[in-house]
Amino acid sequence: MTVLITGASRGIGAATAKVFAEQGFAVAVNFKNNEEAAASVVDEIIKKGGVAKSYRADVADPAQVAEMVRSAEADLGPIDVLVNNAGVCVSGLLQDMTDADYDFLMDTNVRGAFNTCRAVLPSMISRKGGAIVNVSSMWGETGASCEVLYSMTKSALAGLTKALAKEVGPSGIRVNCVAPGVIDTDMNSGYSEETMNELKEETPLSAIGSPDDVAKSIYFLCNECSGFVTGQVLGVNGGLVI
Ligand code: NAD
């Protein structure tokens, strides 16, 4: 079995790569810029006896995505599972957001998932099976002040998940979404320690989530334990949003 994980050189993507490798998947580790970090994820998997290879592609670019999928399928076999994890965030008041900010967020977070789904589906459909997980956010459900564009892109991923689940369900392909809460990764490095402590206190499980918490939920949505689950958005947030 082969999984392609976008933005897998660090954070939630890297943790997901390791979880799938431990479960016997061959892992295509996508990265945009940080070749060294992607190589270290691959090395760690190979050292533990797993199979992995890294692929450079900007998910916003359809030609790069098509070439990545072609190479990964040639190297590792047909893609059984796609995890759309690559994502970016820009914070600030809506009126201060530029057209470039809009394009950056939409192209990476939404067009990126569109590009990858479109590239992997023909093979999944012809094999009548597969699973796709999109990484949204709790802000896509509740909306976040000063992260309006980010929230909008993450809501779009929930919409993509539901519609595509209906479209490809008859082909035996499941499409689901995780909506993480506050997870300890570089994406939250801008938050002060005080803010992180406040968020922790507001969380019923009294913790900040780890990349591994999200990775295991993604894996759950891709194996037989969730075989009758599709079109769903699974909150992975310690109860912060209920
Ligand atoms: P992160 O910034 O460490 O990881 C994001 C990854 O996406 C990086 O490896 C980055 O290089 C990659 N990426 C960005 N643009 C790309 C592109 N155009 N092509 C390919 N790769 C690209 O942060 P993370 O927290 O691990 O984020 C992973 C996902 O989880 C994101 O979609 C993010 O929106 C989502 N998320 C994170 C949190 C959180 O609290 N950390 C909460 C909810 C959702």
XYZ file of C-alpha atoms and ligand atoms in Angstrom:
286
model
C 0.000 0.000 0.000
C 1.247 3.486 -0.864
C 0.431 6.838 0.700
C 1.216 10.311 -0.629
C 1.397 12.982 2.069
C 1.771 16.627 1.069
C 3.868 19.003 3.166
C 5.436 16.035 4.950
C 8.870 17.422 5.793
C 7.804 18.601 9.257
C 4.929 18.995 11.726
C 1.716 17.018 11.219
C 2.808 15.811 7.759
C 6.080 14.319 9.022
C 4.293 12.633 11.956
C 1.728 11.192 9.512
C 4.499 9.850 7.267
C 5.996 7.986 10.242
C 2.651 6.563 11.422
C 1.819 5.200 7.949
C 5.343 3.786 7.546
C 4.991 1.956 10.887
C 1.799 0.412 9.498
C 3.654 -0.937 6.452
C 2.830 1.729 3.868
C 5.357 2.894 1.292
C 5.411 6.657 1.855
C 5.754 9.419 -0.732
C 6.989 12.406 1.286
C 6.121 15.635 -0.512
C 7.998 18.852 0.232
C 8.118 22.274 -1.373
C 11.453 23.770 -0.261
C 13.059 21.939 2.627
C 14.783 19.032 0.906
C 16.995 18.325 3.916
C 14.069 17.999 6.324
C 12.205 15.735 3.877
C 15.341 13.599 3.480
C 15.601 13.200 7.239
C 11.948 11.986 7.430
C 12.735 9.476 4.660
C 15.994 8.361 6.374
C 14.214 7.809 9.678
C 11.597 5.601 7.976
C 14.199 3.617 6.032
C 16.349 3.107 9.167
C 13.331 1.476 10.807
C 12.939 -0.896 7.837
C 10.244 1.068 6.013
C 9.943 2.322 2.449
C 9.850 6.045 1.634
C 10.997 8.548 -0.953
C 10.759 12.335 -1.093
C 9.237 14.341 -3.953
C 9.617 18.068 -4.510
C 6.430 19.781 -5.696
C 4.576 22.978 -4.961
C 1.034 21.668 -4.495
C -0.316 24.911 -5.957
C 1.227 24.021 -9.345
C -0.803 21.425 -11.275
C 2.119 20.426 -13.536
C 4.426 19.785 -10.549
C 1.695 17.788 -8.808
C 1.038 15.657 -11.898
C 4.754 14.931 -12.250
C 5.061 14.068 -8.537
C 2.153 11.617 -8.735
C 3.571 10.049 -11.911
C 7.025 9.594 -10.303
C 5.675 8.331 -6.974
C 3.447 5.758 -8.706
C 6.385 4.607 -10.852
C 8.664 4.287 -7.782
C 6.312 3.087 -5.053
C 3.227 1.731 -6.819
C -0.296 3.111 -7.263
C -1.351 5.611 -4.604
C -3.912 4.062 -2.264
C -4.103 6.939 0.192
C -3.726 10.697 -0.302
C -3.289 13.028 2.673
C -3.723 16.696 1.765
C -1.760 18.161 4.653
C 0.226 21.030 3.063
C -1.107 24.325 4.311
C -0.189 27.913 5.076
C -1.590 30.612 7.331
C -1.405 34.412 7.168
C -2.779 36.350 10.129
C -4.085 39.891 10.250
C -7.186 42.005 9.800
C -9.142 41.302 6.619
C -8.737 44.867 5.380
C -4.954 44.493 5.604
C -4.842 41.306 3.521
C -3.395 41.781 0.036
C -4.374 40.129 -3.229
C -1.093 38.240 -2.943
C -2.107 36.939 0.519
C -5.445 35.799 -0.917
C -3.780 33.985 -3.824
C -1.124 32.420 -1.572
C -3.708 30.963 0.840
C -6.225 29.883 -1.810
C -3.566 28.433 -4.131
C -1.864 26.397 -1.406
C -4.743 25.338 0.823
C -7.550 24.885 -1.723
C -6.096 24.622 -5.219
C -3.388 22.357 -3.765
C -5.968 19.810 -2.578
C -7.855 20.115 -5.868
C -4.637 19.477 -7.825
C -3.664 16.390 -5.848
C -7.167 14.865 -5.788
C -7.463 15.335 -9.544
C -4.066 13.715 -10.104
C -4.613 10.591 -7.952
C -8.280 9.869 -8.703
C -8.054 8.284 -12.179
C -5.925 5.434 -10.817
C -8.030 5.071 -7.637
C -11.233 4.979 -9.701
C -9.858 2.375 -12.102
C -8.810 0.237 -9.107
C -12.150 0.902 -7.364
C -10.624 1.851 -4.016
C -8.700 4.413 -2.060
C -8.901 6.938 0.732
C -8.334 10.678 0.832
C -7.966 12.771 3.979
C -7.956 16.557 3.846
C -6.411 18.459 6.742
C -8.777 21.305 7.572
C -8.851 23.162 10.907
C -11.247 23.923 13.733
C -11.140 27.503 12.414
C -12.808 26.207 9.246
C -15.745 25.195 11.460
C -15.904 28.115 13.893
C -14.093 30.921 12.047
C -11.152 32.780 13.578
C -10.852 36.522 13.957
C -7.687 37.787 12.209
C -7.528 34.525 10.268
C -10.495 35.083 7.971
C -8.789 33.945 4.756
C -7.292 30.915 6.487
C -10.700 29.999 7.980
C -12.284 30.394 4.541
C -9.801 28.026 2.895
C -10.263 25.450 5.628
C -14.087 25.605 5.251
C -13.555 25.023 1.539
C -11.713 21.792 2.339
C -14.715 20.554 4.324
C -16.911 21.345 1.289
C -14.507 19.569 -1.044
C -14.536 16.547 1.276
C -18.328 16.234 1.406
C -18.960 16.736 -2.317
C -16.115 14.496 -3.447
C -17.185 11.772 -0.988
C -20.562 11.654 -2.772
C -18.945 11.698 -6.211
C -16.398 8.909 -5.693
C -18.146 6.789 -3.045
C -19.650 4.584 -5.779
C -16.056 3.873 -6.888
C -15.174 2.580 -3.408
C -13.162 5.676 -2.488
C -13.657 7.315 0.900
C -12.975 11.030 1.439
C -12.773 12.484 4.934
C -11.373 15.462 6.726
C -9.646 16.129 10.026
C -10.125 19.475 11.721
C -7.250 19.837 14.207
C -7.447 22.205 17.158
C -4.281 23.733 18.593
C -1.345 21.506 17.689
C 2.262 22.010 18.718
C 3.965 22.748 15.367
C 5.860 25.561 13.634
C 2.518 26.949 12.429
C 1.786 28.111 15.981
C 5.278 29.431 16.704
C 3.854 32.978 16.453
C 1.622 32.430 19.499
C 3.111 33.606 22.830
C 3.561 31.162 25.699
C 0.749 33.007 27.485
C -1.667 32.480 24.568
C -0.711 28.800 24.322
C -1.366 28.389 28.075
C -4.744 30.098 27.744
C -5.696 27.799 24.850
C -4.590 24.807 26.916
C -6.763 25.936 29.836
C -9.777 26.343 27.539
C -9.332 22.797 26.207
C -11.360 20.146 28.081
C -8.496 17.625 27.791
C -6.143 20.323 29.220
C -3.453 19.881 26.601
C -2.052 21.217 23.362
C -2.290 18.487 20.715
C 0.781 16.812 19.265
C 1.409 16.152 15.551
C 1.147 12.454 16.427
C -2.407 12.942 17.774
C -3.476 14.233 14.367
C -1.428 11.636 12.460
C -3.164 8.761 14.266
C -6.612 10.216 13.537
C -5.672 10.547 9.868
C -4.529 6.923 9.844
C -7.832 5.878 11.479
C -9.712 7.493 8.580
C -7.676 5.459 6.071
C -7.980 1.913 7.410
C -10.734 -0.652 7.827
C -11.626 0.653 11.324
C -13.394 3.525 9.527
C -14.526 1.475 6.525
C -18.113 2.847 6.603
C -17.086 6.470 7.261
C -16.991 8.982 4.421
C -17.662 12.680 3.898
C -17.012 13.417 7.578
C -15.066 16.114 9.393
C -13.383 14.674 12.479
C -12.458 17.232 15.130
C -9.048 16.475 16.653
C -9.054 19.224 19.220
C -9.153 17.862 22.775
C -12.748 19.061 23.039
C -11.983 22.729 22.346
C -14.783 22.709 19.750
C -17.764 20.511 20.549
P 3.723 23.353 9.358
O 3.831 24.761 8.928
O 4.821 22.762 10.155
O 3.482 22.390 8.096
C 2.935 22.797 6.882
C 3.686 22.053 5.789
O 3.119 22.384 4.511
C 5.167 22.466 5.741
O 5.970 21.330 5.615
C 5.226 23.332 4.483
O 6.494 23.306 3.841
C 4.194 22.618 3.617
N 3.746 23.450 2.499
C 3.318 24.741 2.551
N 3.044 25.177 1.317
C 3.271 24.142 0.466
C 3.177 23.964 -0.936
N 2.747 24.966 -1.715
N 3.506 22.771 -1.474
C 3.923 21.744 -0.686
N 4.056 21.857 0.649
C 3.738 23.036 1.214
O 2.378 23.282 10.175
P 1.454 22.049 10.597
O 0.781 22.490 11.822
O 2.182 20.762 10.582
O 0.363 22.105 9.429
C -0.075 20.964 8.702
C -1.537 21.179 8.327
O -2.315 21.194 9.515
C -1.830 22.498 7.613
O -2.742 22.287 6.570
C -2.453 23.347 8.704
O -3.303 24.332 8.178
C -3.196 22.295 9.490
N -3.550 22.678 10.855
C -2.595 22.931 11.789
C -2.977 23.275 13.078
C -1.985 23.587 14.168
O -2.411 24.015 15.248
N -0.684 23.395 13.966
C -4.318 23.353 13.411
C -5.268 23.081 12.438
C -4.863 22.731 11.167
